[in-house]
mmCIF file of C-alpha atoms in Angstrom:
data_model
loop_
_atom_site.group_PDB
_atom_site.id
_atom_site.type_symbol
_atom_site.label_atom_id
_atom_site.label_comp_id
_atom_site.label_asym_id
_atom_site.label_seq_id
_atom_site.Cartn_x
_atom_site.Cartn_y
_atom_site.Cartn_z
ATOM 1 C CA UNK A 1 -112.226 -28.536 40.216
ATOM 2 C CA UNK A 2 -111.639 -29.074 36.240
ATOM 3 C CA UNK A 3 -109.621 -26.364 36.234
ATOM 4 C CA UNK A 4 -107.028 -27.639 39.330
ATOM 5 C CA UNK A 5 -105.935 -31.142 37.061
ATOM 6 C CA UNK A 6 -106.301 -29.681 33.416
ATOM 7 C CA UNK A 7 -102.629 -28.166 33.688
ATOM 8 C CA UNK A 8 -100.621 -31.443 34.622
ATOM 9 C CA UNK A 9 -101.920 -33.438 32.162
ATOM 10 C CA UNK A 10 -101.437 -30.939 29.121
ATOM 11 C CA UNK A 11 -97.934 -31.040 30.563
ATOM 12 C CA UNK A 12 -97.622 -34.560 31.175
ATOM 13 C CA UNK A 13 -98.632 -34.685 27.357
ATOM 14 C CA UNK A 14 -95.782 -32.682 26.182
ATOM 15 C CA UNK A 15 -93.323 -34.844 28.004
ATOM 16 C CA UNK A 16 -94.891 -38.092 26.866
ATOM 17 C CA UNK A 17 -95.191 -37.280 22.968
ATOM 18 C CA UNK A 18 -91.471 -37.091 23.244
ATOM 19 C CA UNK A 19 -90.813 -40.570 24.360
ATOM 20 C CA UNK A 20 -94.272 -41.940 22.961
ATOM 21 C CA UNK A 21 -92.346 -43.801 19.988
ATOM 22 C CA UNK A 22 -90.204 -46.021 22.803
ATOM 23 C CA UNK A 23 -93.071 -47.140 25.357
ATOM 24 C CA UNK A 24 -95.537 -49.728 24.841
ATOM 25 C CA UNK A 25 -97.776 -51.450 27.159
ATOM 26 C CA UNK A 26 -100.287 -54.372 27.177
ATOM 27 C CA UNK A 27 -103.909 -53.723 27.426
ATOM 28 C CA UNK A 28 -105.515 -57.185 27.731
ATOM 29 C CA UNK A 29 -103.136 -59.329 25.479
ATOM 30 C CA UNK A 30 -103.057 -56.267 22.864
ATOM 31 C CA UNK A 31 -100.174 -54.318 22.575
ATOM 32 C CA UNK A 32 -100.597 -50.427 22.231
ATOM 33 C CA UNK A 33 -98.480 -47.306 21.422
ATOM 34 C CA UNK A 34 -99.633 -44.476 23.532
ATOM 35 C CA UNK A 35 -101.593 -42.053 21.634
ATOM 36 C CA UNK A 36 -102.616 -44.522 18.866
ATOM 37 C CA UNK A 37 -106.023 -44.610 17.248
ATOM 38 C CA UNK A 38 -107.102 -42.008 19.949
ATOM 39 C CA UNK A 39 -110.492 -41.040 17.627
ATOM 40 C CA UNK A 40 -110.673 -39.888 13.968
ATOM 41 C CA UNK A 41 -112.088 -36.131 13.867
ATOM 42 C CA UNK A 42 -115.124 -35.119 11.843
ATOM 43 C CA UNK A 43 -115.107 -31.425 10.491
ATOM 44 C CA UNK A 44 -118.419 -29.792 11.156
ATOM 45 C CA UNK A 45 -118.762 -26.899 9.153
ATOM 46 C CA UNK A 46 -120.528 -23.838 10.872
ATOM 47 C CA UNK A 47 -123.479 -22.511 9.405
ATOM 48 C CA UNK A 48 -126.747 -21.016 11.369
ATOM 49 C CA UNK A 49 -129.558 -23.660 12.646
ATOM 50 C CA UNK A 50 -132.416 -24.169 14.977
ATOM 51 C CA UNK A 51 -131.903 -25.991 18.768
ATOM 52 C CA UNK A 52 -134.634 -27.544 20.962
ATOM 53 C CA UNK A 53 -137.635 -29.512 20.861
ATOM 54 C CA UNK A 54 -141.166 -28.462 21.346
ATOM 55 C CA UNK A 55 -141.574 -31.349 22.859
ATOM 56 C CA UNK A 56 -139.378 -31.418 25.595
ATOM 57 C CA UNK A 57 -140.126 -27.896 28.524
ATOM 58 C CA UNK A 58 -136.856 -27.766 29.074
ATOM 59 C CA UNK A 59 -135.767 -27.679 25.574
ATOM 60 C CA UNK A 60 -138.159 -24.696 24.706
ATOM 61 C CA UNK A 61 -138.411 -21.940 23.041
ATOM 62 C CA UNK A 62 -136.407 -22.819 19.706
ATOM 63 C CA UNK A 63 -133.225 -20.886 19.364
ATOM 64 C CA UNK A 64 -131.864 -19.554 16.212
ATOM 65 C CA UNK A 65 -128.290 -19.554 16.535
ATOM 66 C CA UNK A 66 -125.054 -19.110 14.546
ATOM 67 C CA UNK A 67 -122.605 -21.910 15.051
ATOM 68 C CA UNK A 68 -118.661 -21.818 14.957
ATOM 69 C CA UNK A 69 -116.938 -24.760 12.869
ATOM 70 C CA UNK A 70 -114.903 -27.046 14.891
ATOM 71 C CA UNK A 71 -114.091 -31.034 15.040
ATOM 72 C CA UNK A 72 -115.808 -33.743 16.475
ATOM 73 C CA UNK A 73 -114.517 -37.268 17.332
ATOM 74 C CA UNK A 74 -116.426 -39.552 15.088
ATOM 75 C CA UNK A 75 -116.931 -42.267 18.112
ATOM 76 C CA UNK A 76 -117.655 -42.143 21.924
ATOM 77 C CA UNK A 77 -114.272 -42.243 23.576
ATOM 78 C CA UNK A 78 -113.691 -46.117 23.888
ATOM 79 C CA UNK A 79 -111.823 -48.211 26.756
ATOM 80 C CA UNK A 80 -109.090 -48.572 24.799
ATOM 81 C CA UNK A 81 -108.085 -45.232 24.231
ATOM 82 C CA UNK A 82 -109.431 -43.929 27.805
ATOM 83 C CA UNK A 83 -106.963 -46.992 28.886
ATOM 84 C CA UNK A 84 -104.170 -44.843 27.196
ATOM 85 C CA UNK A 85 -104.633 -41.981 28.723
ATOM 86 C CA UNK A 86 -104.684 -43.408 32.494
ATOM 87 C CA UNK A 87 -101.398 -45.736 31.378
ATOM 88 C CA UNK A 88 -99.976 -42.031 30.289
ATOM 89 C CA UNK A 89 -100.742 -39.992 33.182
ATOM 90 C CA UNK A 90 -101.546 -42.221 36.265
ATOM 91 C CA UNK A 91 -105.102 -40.722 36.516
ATOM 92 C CA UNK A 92 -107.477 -41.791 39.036
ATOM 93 C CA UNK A 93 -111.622 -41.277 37.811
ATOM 94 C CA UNK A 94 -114.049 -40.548 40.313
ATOM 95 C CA UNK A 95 -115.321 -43.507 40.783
ATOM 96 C CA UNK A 96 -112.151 -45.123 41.674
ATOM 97 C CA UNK A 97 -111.755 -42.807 44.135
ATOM 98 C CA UNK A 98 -115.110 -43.228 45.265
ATOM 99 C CA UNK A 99 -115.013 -46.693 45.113
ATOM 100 C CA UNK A 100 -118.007 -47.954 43.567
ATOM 101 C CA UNK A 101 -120.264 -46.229 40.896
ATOM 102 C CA UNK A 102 -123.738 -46.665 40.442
ATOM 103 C CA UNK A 103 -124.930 -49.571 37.871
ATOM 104 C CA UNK A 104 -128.297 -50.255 36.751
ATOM 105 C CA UNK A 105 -130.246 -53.218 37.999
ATOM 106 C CA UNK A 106 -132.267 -55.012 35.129
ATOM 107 C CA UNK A 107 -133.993 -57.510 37.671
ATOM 108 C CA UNK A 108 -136.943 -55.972 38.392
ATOM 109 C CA UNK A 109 -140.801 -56.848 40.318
ATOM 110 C CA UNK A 110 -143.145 -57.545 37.489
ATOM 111 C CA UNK A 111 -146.077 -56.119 40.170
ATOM 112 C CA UNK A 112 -145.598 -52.143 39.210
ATOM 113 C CA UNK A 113 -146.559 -51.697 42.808
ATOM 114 C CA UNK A 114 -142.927 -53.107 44.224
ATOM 115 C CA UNK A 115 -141.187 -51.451 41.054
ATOM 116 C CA UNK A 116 -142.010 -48.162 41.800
ATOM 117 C CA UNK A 117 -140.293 -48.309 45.348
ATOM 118 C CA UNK A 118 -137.397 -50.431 43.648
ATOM 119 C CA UNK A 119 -134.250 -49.164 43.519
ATOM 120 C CA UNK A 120 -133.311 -48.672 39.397
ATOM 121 C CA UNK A 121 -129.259 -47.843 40.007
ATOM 122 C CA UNK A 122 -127.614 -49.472 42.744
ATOM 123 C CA UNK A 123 -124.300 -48.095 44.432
ATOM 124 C CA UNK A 124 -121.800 -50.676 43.189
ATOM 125 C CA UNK A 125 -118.547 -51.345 44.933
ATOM 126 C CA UNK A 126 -115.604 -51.633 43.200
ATOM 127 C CA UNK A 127 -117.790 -50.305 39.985
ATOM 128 C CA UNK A 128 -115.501 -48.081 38.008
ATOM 129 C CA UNK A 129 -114.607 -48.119 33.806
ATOM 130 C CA UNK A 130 -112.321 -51.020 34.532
ATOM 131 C CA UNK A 131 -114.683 -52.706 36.378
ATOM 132 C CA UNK A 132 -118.261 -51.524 34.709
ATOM 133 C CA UNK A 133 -120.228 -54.226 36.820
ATOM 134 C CA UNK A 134 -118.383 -54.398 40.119
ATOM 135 C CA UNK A 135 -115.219 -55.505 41.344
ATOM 136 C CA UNK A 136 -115.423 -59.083 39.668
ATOM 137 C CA UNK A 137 -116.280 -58.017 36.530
ATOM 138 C CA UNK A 138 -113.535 -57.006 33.412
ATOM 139 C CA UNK A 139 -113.370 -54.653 30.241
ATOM 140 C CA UNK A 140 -111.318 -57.442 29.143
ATOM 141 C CA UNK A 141 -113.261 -58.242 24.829
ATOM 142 C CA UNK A 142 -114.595 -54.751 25.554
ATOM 143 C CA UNK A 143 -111.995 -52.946 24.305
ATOM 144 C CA UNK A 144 -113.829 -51.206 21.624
ATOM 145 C CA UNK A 145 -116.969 -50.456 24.046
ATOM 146 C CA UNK A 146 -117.817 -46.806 25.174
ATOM 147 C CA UNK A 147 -116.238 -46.298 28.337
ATOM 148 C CA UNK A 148 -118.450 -45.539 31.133
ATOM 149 C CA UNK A 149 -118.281 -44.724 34.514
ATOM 150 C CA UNK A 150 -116.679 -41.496 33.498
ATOM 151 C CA UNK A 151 -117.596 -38.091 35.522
ATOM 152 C CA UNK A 152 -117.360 -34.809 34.376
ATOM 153 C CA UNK A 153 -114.149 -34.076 35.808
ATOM 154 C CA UNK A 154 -112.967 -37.421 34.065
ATOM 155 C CA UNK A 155 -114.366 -36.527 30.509
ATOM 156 C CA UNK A 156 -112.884 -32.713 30.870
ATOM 157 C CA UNK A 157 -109.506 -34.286 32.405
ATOM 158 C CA UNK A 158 -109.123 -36.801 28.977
ATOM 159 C CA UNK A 159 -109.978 -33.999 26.263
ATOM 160 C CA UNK A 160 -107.646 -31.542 28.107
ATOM 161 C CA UNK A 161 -104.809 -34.206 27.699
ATOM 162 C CA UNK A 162 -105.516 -34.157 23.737
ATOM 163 C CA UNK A 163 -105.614 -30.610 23.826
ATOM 164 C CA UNK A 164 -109.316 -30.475 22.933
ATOM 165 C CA UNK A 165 -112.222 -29.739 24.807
ATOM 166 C CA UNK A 166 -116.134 -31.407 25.884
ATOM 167 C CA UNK A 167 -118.854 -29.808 23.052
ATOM 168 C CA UNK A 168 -121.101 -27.587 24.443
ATOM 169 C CA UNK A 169 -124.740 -28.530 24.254
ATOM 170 C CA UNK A 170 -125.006 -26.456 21.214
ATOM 171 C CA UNK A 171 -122.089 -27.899 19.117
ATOM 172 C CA UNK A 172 -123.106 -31.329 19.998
ATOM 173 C CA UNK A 173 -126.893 -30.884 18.895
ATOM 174 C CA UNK A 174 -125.712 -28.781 15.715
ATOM 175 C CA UNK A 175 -123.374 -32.334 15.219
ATOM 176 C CA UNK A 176 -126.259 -33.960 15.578
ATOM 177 C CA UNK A 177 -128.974 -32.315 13.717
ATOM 178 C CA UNK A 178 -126.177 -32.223 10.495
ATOM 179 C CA UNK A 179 -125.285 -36.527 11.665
ATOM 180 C CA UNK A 180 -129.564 -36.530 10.765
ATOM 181 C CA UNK A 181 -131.779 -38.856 12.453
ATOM 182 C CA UNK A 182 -130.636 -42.727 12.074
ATOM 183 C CA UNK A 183 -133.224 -45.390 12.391
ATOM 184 C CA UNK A 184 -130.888 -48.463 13.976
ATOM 185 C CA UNK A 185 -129.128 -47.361 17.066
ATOM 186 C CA UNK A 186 -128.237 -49.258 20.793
ATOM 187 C CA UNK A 187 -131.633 -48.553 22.657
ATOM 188 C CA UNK A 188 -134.230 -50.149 24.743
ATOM 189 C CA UNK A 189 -136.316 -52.531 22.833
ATOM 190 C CA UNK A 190 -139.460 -53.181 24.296
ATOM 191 C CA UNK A 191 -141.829 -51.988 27.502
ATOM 192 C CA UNK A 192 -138.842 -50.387 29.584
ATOM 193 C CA UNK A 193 -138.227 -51.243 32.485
ATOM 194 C CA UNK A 194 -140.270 -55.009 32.280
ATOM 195 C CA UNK A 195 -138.942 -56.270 28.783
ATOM 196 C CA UNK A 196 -136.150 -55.839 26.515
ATOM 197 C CA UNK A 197 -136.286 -57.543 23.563
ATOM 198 C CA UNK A 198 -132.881 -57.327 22.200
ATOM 199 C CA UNK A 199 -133.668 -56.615 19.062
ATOM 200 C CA UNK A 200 -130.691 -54.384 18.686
ATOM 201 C CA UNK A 201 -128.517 -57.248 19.596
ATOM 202 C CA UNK A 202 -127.620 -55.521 22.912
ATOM 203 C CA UNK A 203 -128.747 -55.316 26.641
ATOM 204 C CA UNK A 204 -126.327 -52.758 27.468
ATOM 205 C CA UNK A 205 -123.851 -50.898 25.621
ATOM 206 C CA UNK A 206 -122.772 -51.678 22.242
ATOM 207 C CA UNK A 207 -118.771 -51.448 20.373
ATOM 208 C CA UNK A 208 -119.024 -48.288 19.183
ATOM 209 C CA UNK A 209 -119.809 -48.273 15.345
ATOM 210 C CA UNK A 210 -121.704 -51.450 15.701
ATOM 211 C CA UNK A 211 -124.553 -49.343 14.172
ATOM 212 C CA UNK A 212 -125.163 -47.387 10.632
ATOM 213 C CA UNK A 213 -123.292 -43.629 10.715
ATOM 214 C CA UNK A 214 -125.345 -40.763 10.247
ATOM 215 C CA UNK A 215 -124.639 -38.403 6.863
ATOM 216 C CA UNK A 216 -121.341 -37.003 8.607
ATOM 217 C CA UNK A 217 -119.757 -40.030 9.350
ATOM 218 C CA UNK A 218 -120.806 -39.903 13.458
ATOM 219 C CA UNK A 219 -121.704 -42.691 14.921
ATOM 220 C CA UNK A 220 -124.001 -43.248 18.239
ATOM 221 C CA UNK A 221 -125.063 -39.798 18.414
ATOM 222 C CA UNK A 222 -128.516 -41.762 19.143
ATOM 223 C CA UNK A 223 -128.609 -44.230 21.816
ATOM 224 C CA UNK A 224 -125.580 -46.579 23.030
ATOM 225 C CA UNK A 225 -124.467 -44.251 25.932
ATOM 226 C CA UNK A 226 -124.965 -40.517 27.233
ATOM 227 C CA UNK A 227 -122.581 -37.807 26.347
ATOM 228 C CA UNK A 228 -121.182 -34.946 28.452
ATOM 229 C CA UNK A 229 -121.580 -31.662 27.535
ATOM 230 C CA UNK A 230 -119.198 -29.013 28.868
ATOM 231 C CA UNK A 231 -122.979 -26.708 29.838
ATOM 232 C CA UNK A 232 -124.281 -26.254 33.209
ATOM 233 C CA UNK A 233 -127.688 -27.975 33.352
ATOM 234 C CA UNK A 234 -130.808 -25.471 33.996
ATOM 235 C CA UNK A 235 -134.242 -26.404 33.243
ATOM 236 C CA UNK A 236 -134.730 -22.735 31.889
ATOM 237 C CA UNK A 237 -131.649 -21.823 29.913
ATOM 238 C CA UNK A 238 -132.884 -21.337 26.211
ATOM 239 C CA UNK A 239 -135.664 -19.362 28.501
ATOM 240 C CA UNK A 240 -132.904 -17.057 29.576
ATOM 241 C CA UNK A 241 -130.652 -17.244 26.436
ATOM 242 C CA UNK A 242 -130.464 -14.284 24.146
ATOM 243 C CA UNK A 243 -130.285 -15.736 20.544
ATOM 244 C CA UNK A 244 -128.417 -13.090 19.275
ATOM 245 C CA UNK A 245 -125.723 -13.027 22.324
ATOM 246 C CA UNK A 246 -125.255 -16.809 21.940
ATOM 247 C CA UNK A 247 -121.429 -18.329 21.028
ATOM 248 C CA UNK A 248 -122.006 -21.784 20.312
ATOM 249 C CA UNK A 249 -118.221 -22.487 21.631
ATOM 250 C CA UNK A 250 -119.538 -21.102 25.252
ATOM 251 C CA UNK A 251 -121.733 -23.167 27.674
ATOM 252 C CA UNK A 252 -125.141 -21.436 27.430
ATOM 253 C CA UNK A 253 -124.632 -22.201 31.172
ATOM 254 C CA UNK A 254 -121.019 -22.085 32.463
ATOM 255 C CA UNK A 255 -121.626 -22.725 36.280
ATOM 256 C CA UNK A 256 -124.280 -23.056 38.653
ATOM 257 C CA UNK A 257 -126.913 -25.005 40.326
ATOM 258 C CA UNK A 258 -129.784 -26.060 39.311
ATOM 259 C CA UNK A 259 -133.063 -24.900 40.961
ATOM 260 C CA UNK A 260 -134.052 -28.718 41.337
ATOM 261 C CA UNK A 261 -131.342 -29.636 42.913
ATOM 262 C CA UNK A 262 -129.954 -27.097 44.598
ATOM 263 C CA UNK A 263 -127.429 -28.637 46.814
ATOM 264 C CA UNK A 264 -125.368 -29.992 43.439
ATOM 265 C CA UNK A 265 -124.144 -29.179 40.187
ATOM 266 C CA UNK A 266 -125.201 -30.859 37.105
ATOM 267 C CA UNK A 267 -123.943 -30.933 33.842
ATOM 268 C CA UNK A 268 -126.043 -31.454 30.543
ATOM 269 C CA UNK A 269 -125.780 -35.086 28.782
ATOM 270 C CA UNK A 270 -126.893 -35.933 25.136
ATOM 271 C CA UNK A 271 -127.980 -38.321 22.887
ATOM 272 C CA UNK A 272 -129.988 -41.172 25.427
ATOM 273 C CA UNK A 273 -128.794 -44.490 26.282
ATOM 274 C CA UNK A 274 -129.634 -48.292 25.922
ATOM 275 C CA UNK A 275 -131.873 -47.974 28.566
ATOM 276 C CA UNK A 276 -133.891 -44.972 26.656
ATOM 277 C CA UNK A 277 -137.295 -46.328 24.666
ATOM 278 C CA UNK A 278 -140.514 -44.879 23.636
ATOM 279 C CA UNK A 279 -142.492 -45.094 26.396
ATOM 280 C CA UNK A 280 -139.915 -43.989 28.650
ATOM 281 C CA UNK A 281 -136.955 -41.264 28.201
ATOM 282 C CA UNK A 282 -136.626 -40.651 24.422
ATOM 283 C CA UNK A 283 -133.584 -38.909 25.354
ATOM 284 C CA UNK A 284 -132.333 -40.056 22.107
ATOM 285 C CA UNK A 285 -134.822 -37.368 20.065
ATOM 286 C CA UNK A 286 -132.817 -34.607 18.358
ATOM 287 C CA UNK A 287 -132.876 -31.693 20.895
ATOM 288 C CA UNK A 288 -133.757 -33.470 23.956
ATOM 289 C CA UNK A 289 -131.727 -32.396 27.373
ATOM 290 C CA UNK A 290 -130.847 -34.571 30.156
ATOM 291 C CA UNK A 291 -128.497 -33.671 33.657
ATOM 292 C CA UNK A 292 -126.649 -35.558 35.705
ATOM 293 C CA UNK A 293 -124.566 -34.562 38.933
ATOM 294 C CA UNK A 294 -120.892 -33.777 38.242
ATOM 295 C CA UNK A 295 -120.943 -35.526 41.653
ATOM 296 C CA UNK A 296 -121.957 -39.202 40.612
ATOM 297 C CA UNK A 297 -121.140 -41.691 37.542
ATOM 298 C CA UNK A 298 -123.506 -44.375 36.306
ATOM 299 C CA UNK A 299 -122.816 -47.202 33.913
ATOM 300 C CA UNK A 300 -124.758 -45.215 31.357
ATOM 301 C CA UNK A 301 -122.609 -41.920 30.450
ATOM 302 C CA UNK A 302 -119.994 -41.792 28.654
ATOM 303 C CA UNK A 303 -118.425 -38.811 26.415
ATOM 304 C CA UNK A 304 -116.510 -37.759 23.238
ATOM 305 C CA UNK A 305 -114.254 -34.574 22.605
ATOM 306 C CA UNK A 306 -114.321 -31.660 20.108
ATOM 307 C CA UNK A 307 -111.555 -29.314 18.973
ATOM 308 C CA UNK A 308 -112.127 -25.842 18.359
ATOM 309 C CA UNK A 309 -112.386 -22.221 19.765
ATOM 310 C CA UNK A 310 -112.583 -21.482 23.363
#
């Protein structure tokens, strides 16, 4: 399905770098050039590491593996610049075609009885990046915020315009690992679901770079909103994976299903949300896998690019 819409757009591209310097358009009372400020790039040099967590199944055994250099956008791919690419090329996401997308409901039972049968994410009409609570609702002062809302095919469909790619699960934990732990970073503050605190400043997504950078410069590779990888999720990959066969530009899982849910595909996400805390999630621990259906978008994922071998 990537595949099919890639093509157009790199070609669309071509066309519209030629005529970028003469069209302009107004996103919310700011004026932008296409293909301004679409994300500084952060050179990871290659080098050999460790992936996984012992503490995580899914993320066991720890793999030894031999990493490729390549670039990495320093931020989460904001509205702004996901605005230029749809005022560019006319593209439709998912959940605009859809018509709704699924947003999290932070009203919840305080009896853990009625919470458990409560419904956490709520099909939202009208729910799209342009609309991340429903129809009524606006990007407009969000302009530096993570978009969201994005699928798969939406993340692969933006990268592919700037001639780069999604990281694999590998590049993006090697980013990571090299980006080092930070200790401020847009997460749940408090006993998740019941309380949020706020100490973070934020009950949902923050700008991106509202927090500290890591050593490299990266910033919310912790928290603020999950990332796509370009992998196939499967519960048992580094199981399967032979260390020494491994290309760290190559999904450790390209296609398929997996065994948990067997009548979709899902694709591996990184790095935890505002709605990951301590006593629920952690997804924002170095090494720690999540999935999500290529089928579905949630108010929580977002995604950044990389450039570098294929």
């Amino acid at each position: 399905m990537v595949k099919s819409i890639v093509g157009p757009y790199n070609m669309f591209r071509i066309i519209f770098i030629g005529v970028c310097f003469l069209i302009s358009y107004d996103f919310y009372g700011q004026t932008y050039t296409p293909l301004d400020n679409l994300g500084e790039l952060v050179k990871i040099k290659g080098g050999k590491t460790t992936i996984g967590n012992a503490n995580f199944e899914d993320a066991q055994p720890l793999l030894q593996v031999k990493v490729y250099s390549f670039q990495i956008q320093k931020n989460e791919v904001t509205n702004a610049q996901f605005a230029q690419f749809v005022a560019a090329t006319n593209y439709q996401t998912l959940a605009e075609k859809n018509g709704g997308s699924f947003v999290f409901q932070l009203d919840f039972p305080k009896d853990s009885t009625e919470l458990e049968n409560s419904p956490w994410w709520e099909f939202t009409g009208g729910a799209n990046w342009k609309h991340p609570q429903g129809a009524n609702s606006s990007i407009q002062g969000k302009e530096n915020y993570p978009a969201i809302h994005i699928a798969y095919e939406d993340a692969c469909a933006y990268c592919a315009w700037l001639e780069m790619r999604l990281p694999t699960e590998v590049e993006w934990e090697y980013a990571a690992r090299q980006n080092g732990e930070v200790t401020q970073f847009n997460n749940w503050q408090g006993n998740f679901p019941y309380e949020n605190t706020l100490s973070d400043g934020f009950m949902e997504a923050a700008p991106v770079g509202n927090y500290p950078a890591g050593k490299l410069g990266l910033y919310d590779m912790q928290g603020n909103v999950w990332e796509w990888c370009l992998d196939s999720y499967h519960a048992h990959a580094y199981h399967y994976a032979s260390e020494s066969k491994i290309l760290s530009y190559k999904p450790l899982v390209p296609t398929g299903f997996d065994p948990y849910f067997q009548n979709e595909e899902t694709k591996v996400i990184r790095g935890g949300s505002f709605l990951c805390a301590e006593n629920s999630c952690r997804g924002y621990a170095l090494g720690m896998r999540m999935r999500s259906s290529v089928e579905m978008t949630f108010s929580h994922i977002g995604f950044r690019c990389v450039k570098g071998k294929k």
